[in-house]
Short mmCIF file of C-alpha atoms in Angstrom, two decimals:
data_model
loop_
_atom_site.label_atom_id
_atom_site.label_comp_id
_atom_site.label_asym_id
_atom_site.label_seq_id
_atom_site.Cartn_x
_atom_site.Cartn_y
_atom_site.Cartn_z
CA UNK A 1354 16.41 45.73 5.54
CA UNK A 1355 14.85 47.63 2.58
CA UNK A 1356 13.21 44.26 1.08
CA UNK A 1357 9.05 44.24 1.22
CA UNK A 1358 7.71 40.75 0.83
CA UNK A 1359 5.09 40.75 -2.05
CA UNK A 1360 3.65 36.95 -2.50
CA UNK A 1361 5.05 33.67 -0.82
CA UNK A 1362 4.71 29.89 -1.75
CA UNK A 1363 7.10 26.83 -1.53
CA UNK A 1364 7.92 24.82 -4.35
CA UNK A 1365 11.08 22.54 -5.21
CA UNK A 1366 14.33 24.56 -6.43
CA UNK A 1367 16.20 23.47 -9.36
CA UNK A 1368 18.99 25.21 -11.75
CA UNK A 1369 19.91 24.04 -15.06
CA UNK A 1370 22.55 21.79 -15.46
CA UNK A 1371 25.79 24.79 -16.13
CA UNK A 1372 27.78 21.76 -18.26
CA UNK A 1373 25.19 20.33 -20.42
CA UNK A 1374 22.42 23.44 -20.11
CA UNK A 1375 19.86 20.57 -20.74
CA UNK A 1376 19.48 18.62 -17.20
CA UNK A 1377 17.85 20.03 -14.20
CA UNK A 1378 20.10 19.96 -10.73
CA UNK A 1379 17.84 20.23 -8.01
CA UNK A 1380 19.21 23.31 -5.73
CA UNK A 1381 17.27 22.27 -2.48
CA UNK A 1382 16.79 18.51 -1.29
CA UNK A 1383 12.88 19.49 -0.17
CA UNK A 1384 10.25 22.14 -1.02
CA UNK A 1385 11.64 25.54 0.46
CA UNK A 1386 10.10 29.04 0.41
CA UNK A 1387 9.89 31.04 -2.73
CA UNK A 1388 8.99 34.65 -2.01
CA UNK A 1389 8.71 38.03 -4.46
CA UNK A 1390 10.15 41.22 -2.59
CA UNK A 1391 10.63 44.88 -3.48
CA UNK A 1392 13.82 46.20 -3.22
CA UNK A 1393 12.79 49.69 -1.60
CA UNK A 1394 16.64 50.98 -2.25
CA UNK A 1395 17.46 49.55 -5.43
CA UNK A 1396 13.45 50.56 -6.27
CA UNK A 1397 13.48 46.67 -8.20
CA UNK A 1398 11.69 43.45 -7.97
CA UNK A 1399 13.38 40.69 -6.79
CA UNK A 1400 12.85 36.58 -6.48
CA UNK A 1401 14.80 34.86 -3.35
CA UNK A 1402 14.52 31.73 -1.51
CA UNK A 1403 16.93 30.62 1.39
CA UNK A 1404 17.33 26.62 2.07
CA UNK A 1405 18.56 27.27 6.08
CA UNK A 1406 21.98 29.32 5.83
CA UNK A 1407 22.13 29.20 2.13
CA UNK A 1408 21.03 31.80 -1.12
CA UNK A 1409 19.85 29.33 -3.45
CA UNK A 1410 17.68 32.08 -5.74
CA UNK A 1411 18.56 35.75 -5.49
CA UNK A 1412 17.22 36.98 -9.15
CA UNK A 1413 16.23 40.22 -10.28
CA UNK A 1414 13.27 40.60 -12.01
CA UNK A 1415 13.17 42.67 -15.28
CA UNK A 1416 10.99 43.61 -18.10
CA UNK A 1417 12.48 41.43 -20.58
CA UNK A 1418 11.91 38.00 -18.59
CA UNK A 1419 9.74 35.40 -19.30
CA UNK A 1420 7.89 32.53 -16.89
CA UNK A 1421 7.45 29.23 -19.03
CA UNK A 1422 5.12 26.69 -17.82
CA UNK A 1423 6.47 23.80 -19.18
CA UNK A 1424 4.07 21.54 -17.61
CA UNK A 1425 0.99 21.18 -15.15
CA UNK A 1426 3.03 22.02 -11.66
CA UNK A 1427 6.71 22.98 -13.06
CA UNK A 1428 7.72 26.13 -14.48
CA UNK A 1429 11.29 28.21 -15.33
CA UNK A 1430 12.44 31.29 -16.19
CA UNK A 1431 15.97 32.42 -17.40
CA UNK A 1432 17.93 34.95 -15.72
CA UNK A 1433 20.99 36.80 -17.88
CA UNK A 1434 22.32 37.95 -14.94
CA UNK A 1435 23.00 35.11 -12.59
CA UNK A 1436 23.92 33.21 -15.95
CA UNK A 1437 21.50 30.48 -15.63
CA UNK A 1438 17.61 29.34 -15.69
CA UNK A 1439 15.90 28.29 -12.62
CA UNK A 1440 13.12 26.07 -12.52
CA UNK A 1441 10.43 25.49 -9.82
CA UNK A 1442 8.00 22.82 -9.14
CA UNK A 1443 4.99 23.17 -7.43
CA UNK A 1444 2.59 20.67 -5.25
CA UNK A 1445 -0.69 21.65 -7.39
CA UNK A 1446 -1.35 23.89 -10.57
CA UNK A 1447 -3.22 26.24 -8.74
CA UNK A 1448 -0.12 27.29 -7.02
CA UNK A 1449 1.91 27.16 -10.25
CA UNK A 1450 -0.96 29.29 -11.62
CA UNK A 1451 -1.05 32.03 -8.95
CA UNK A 1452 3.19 32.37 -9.43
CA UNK A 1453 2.70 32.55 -12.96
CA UNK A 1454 0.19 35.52 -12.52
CA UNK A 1455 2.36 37.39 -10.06
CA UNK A 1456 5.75 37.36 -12.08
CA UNK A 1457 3.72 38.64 -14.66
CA UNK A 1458 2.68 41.63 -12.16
CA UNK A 1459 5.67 42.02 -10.90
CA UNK A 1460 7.23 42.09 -14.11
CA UNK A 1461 5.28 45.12 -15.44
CA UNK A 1462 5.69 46.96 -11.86
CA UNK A 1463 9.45 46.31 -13.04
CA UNK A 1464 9.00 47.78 -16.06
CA UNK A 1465 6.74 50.86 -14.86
CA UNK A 1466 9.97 51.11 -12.12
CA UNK A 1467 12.11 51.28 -14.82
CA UNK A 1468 10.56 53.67 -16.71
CA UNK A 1469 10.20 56.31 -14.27
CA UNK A 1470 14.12 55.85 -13.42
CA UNK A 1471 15.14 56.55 -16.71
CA UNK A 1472 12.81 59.85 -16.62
CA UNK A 1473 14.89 60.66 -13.45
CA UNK A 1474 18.13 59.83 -15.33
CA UNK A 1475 17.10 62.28 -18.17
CA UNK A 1476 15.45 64.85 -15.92
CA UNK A 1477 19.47 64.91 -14.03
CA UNK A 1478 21.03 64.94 -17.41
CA UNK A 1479 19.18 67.82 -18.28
CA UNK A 1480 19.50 69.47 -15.04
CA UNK A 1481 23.57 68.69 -14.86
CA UNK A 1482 23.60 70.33 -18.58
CA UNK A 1483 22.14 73.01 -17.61
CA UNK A 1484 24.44 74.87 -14.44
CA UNK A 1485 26.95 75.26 -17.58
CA UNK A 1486 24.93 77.39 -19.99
CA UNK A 1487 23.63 78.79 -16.72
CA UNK A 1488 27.06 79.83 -15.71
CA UNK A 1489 27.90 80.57 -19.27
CA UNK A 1490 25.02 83.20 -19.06
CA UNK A 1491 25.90 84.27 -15.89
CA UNK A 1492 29.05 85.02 -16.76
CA UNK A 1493 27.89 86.94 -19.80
CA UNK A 1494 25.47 88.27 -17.58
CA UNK A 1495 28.07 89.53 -16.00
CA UNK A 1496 29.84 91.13 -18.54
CA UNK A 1497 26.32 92.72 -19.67
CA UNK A 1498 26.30 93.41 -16.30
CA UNK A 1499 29.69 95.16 -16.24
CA UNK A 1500 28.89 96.54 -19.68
CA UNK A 1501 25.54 97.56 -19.15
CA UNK A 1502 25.44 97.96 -15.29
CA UNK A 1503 21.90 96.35 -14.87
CA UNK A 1504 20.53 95.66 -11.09
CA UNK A 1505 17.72 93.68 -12.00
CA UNK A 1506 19.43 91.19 -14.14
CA UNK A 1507 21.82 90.44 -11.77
CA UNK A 1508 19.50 89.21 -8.80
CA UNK A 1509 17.73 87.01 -11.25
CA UNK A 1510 21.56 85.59 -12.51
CA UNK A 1511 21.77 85.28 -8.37
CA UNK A 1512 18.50 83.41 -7.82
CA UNK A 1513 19.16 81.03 -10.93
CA UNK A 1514 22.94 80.30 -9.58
CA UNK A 1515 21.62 79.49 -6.00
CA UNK A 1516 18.55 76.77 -7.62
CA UNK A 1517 21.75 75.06 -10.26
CA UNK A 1518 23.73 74.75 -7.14
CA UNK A 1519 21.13 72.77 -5.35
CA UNK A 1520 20.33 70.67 -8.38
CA UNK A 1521 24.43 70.03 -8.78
CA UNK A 1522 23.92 68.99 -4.64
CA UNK A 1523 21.65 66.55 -5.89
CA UNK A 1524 22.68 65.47 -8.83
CA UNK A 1525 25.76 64.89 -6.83
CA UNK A 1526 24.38 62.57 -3.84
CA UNK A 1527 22.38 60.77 -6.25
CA UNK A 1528 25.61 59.98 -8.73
CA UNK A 1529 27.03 58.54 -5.45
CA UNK A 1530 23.77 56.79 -4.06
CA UNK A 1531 23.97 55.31 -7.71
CA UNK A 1532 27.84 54.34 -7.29
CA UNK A 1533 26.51 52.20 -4.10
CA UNK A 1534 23.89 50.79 -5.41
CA UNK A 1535 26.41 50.05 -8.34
CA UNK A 1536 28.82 49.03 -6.05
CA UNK A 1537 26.35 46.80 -3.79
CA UNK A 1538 25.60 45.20 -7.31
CA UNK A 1539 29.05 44.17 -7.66
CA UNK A 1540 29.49 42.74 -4.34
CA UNK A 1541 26.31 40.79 -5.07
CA UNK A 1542 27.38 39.48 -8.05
CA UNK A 1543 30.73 38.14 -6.43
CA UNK A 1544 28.20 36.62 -4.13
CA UNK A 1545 26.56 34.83 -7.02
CA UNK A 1546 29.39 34.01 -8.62
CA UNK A 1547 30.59 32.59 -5.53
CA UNK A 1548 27.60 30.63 -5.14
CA UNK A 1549 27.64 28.95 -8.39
CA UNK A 1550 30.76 27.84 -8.31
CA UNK A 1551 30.12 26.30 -4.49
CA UNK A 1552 26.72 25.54 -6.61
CA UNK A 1553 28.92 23.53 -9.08
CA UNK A 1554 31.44 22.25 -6.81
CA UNK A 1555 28.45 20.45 -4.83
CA UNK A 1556 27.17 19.76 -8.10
CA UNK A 1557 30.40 17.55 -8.61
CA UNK A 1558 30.13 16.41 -5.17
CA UNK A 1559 26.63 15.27 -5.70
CA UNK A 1560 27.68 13.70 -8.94
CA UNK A 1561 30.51 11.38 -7.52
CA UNK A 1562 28.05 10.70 -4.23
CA UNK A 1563 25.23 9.47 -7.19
CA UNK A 1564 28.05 7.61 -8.74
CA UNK A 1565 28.95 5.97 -5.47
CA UNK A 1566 25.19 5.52 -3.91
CA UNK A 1567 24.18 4.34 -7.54
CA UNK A 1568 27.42 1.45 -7.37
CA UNK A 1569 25.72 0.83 -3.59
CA UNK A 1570 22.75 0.49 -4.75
CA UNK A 1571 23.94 -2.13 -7.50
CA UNK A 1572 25.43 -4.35 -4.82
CA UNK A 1573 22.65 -3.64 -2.56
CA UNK A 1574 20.10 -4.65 -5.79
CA UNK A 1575 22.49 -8.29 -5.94
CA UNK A 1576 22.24 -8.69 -1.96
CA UNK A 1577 18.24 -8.20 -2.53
CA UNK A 1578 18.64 -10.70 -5.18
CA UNK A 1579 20.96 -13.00 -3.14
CA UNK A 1580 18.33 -12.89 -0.02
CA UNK A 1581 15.25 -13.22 -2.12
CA UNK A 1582 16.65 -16.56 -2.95
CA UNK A 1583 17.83 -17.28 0.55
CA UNK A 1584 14.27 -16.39 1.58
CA UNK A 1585 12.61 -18.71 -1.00
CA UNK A 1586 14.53 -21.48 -0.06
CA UNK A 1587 13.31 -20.53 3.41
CA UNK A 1588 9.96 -20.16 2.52
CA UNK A 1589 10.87 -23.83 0.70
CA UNK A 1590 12.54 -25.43 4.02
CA UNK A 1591 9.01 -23.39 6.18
CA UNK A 1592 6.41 -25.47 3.87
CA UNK A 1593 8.62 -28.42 4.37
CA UNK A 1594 8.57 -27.79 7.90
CA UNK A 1595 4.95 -27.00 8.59
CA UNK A 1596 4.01 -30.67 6.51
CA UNK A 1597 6.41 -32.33 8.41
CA UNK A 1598 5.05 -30.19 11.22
CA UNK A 1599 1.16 -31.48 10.14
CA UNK A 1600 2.43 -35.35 9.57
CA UNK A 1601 3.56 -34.87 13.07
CA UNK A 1602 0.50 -33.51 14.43
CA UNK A 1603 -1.54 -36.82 12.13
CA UNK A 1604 1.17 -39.25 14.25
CA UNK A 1605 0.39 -37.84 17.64
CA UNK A 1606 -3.21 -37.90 16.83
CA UNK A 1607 -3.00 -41.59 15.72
CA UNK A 1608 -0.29 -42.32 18.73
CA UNK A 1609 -3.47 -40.84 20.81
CA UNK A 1610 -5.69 -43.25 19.34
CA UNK A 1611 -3.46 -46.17 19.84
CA UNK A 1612 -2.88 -45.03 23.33
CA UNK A 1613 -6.64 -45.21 24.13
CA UNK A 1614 -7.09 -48.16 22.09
CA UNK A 1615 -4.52 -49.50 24.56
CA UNK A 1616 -5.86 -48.17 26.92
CA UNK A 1617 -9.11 -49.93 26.53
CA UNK A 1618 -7.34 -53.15 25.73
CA UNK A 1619 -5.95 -52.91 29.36
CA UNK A 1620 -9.31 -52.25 30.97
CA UNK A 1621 -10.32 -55.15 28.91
CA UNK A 1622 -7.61 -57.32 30.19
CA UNK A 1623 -8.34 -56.70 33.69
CA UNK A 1624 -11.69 -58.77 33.29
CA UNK A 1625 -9.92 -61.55 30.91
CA UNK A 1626 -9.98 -64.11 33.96
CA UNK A 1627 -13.56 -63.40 34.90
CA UNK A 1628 -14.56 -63.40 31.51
CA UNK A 1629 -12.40 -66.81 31.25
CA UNK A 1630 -14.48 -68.28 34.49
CA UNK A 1631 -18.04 -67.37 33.01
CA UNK A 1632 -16.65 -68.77 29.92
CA UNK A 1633 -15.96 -72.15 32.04
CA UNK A 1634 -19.23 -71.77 33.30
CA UNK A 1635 -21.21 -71.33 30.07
CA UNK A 1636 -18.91 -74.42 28.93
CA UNK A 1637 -19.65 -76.70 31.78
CA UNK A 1638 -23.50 -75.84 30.98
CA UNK A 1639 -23.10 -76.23 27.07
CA UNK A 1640 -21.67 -79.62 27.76
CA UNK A 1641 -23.94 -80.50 30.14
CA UNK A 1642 -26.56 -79.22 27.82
CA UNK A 1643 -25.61 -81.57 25.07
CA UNK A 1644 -25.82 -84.09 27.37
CA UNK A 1645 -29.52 -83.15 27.66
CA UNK A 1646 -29.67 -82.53 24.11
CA UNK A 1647 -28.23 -86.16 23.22
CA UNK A 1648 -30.47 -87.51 26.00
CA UNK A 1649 -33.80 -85.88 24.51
CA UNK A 1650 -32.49 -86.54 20.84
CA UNK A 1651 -32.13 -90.63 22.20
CA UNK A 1652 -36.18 -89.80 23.95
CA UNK A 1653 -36.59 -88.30 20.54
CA UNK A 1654 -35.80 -91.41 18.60
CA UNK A 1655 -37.46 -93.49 20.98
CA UNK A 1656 -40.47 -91.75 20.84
CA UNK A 1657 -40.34 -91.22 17.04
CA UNK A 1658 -40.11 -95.82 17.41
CA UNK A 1659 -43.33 -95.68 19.37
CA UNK A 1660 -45.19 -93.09 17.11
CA UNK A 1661 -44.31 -95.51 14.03
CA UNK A 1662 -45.11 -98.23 16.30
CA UNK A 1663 -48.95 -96.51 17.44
CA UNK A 1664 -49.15 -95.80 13.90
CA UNK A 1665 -48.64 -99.60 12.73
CA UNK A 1666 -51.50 -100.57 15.22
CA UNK A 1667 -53.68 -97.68 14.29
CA UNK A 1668 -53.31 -98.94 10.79
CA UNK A 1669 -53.92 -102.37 12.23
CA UNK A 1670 -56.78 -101.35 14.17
CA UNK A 1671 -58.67 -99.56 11.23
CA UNK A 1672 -58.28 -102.48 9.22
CA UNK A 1673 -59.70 -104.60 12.12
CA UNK A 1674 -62.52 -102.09 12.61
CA UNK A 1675 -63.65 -101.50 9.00
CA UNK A 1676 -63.85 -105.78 8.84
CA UNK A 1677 -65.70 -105.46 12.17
CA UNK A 1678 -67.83 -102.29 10.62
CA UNK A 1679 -68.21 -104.69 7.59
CA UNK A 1680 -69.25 -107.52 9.92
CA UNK A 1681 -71.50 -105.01 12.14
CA UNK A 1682 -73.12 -103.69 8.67
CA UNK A 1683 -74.09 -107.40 8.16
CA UNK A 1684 -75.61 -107.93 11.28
CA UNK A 1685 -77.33 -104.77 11.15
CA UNK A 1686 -78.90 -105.91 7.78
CA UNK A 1687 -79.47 -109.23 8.94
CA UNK A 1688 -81.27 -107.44 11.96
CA UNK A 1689 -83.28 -105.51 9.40
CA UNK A 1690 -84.33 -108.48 7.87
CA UNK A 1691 -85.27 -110.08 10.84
CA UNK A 1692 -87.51 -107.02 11.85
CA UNK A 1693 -89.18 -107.08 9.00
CA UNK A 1694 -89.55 -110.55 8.84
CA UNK A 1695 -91.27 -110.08 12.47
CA UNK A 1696 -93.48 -106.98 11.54
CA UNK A 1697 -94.64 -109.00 8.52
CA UNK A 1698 -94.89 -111.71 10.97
CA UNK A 1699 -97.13 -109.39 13.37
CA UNK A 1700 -99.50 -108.27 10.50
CA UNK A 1701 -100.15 -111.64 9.22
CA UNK A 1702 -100.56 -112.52 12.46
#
């Protein structure tokens, strides 16, 4: 109840390794809450963070400790009393930064804490010195006072016994706050100590749980193994599939075809007879057109016979009529003679 929260932040808890004082054991499985409190009764500077139910740092702070930064977001400090080094990591070096600079406050609040308590210490030691060679004078001061009879003296003896007596009051309550506070100590410690060694039980614990989960994940590493190669013969037996798949698709598409080709082969047969019938037809005509042919090929021939034979007479005729011209060009001249003969006739006449 007499703990003042200073700063807060979370960060990851780990403790060094208590067997090999070289590996870090983390003390939390996720960030927790760090915080820096004053101890009001104990007048100290403490460092505590709680994972649910459970003290994982309860450390002291004082002058003599010193925050490492070993790297960018992790940092450690060693504590003498708990008997072993903690070490925190931090999301970001700004938060690592900001711890840094308040263990180094709180560390010289520590030391200005424990400076004045030692004054106190001395100021009672002097004080718890003094009620002796108080009373040694007041009892001397009595004698005087028996020898010498002196009123005065004695009041002040009176007035100096009454103040020593209060200061022995307090001296005495704070020798016994001290023994609680020494006592509360104690019990702490046996806290601790009961802590770290639950702390290195689990840490056994956790080390034969690693040993089995890393032996699981071994056989879990061959099953991977094992169904990667199930799942590439898979993946071979799927690409054999999906051609087998797309050779089926190319023989329904070519059944298709065939089946419309067939399709049209039936429409086609449908008109076979008719198409037989006009093919009777158009043979009846082709025959009976060669008939005509071989009839106008025989008119043809015959008419080719009379064109040789027309040509023979022309020939026949043109020999006729060039001796006839030949005969007419005779009489002609002999006509020409004659008229001459008559016009010279005429003029002799």
């Amino acid at each position: 109840m007499g703990l003042v929260p200073i700063f807060t932040t979370r960060a990851h808890v780990f403790q060094i390794d208590p067997s090999t004082k070289k590996n870090w054991v983390p003390a939390s499985k996720q960030a927790v809450t760090v915080s820096y409190f004053y101890d009001v009764t104990r007048n100290s500077y403490r460092i505590i963070s709680v994972d649910g139910a459970k003290v994982i740092i309860n450390s002291t702070i004082t002058p003599n400790m010193t925050f490492t930064k070993t790297s960018q977001k992790f940092g450690q400090w060693a504590d003498s009393r708990a008997n072993t080094v903690f070490g925190l990591g931090f999301s970001s070096e700004q938060q690592l930064t900001k711890f840094a600079e308040k263990f180094q406050e709180v560390k010289e609040a520590a030391k200005l804490a424990r400076d004045k308590s030692q004054e106190k210490i001395e100021t009672s030691k002097c004080v718890c010195e003094t009620p002796s060679s108080a009373q040694a004078s007041s009892v001397n001061g009595t004698d005087d006072e028996k020898a010498s009879h002196a009123g005065p003296a004695d009041t002040h003896l009176k007035s100096e016994n009454d103040k020593l007596k209060i200061a022995l009051t307090q001296s005495a309550a704070n020798v016994k706050k001290w023994e609680i506070e020494l006592q509360t100590l104690r019990e702490s410690n046996a806290r601790l100590t009961t802590a770290l060694q639950e702390s290195a039980a689990s840490v056994e614990q956790w080390k034969r749980q690693f040993s089995i989960c890393r032996d699981e994940n071994d056989r879990l590493r061959n099953k991977i193994d094992e169904l990667e190669e199930q799942c590439g013969e898979i993946n071979r037996e799927k690409e054999k599939n999906s051609q087998l798949k797309r050779r089926i698709e190319e023989l329904e598409a070519e059944l298709r075809e065939k089946e419309t080709e067939l399709k049209d082969l039936r429409k086609q047969s449908e008109i076979i007879p008719q198409l037989m019938s006009e093919c009777d037809y158009v043979s009846e005509k082709l025959e009976a057109a060669e008939r005509d042919n071989q009839n106008l090929e025989d008119k043809v021939r015959s008419l080719k016979t009379d064109i040789e034979e027309s040509k023979y007479r022309q020939r026949h005729l043109k020999v006729e009529l060039k001796s006839f011209l030949e005969v007419l060009d005779g009489k002609i001249d002999d006509l020409h003679d004659f008229r001459r003969g008559l016009s010279k006739l005429g003029t002799d006449n």
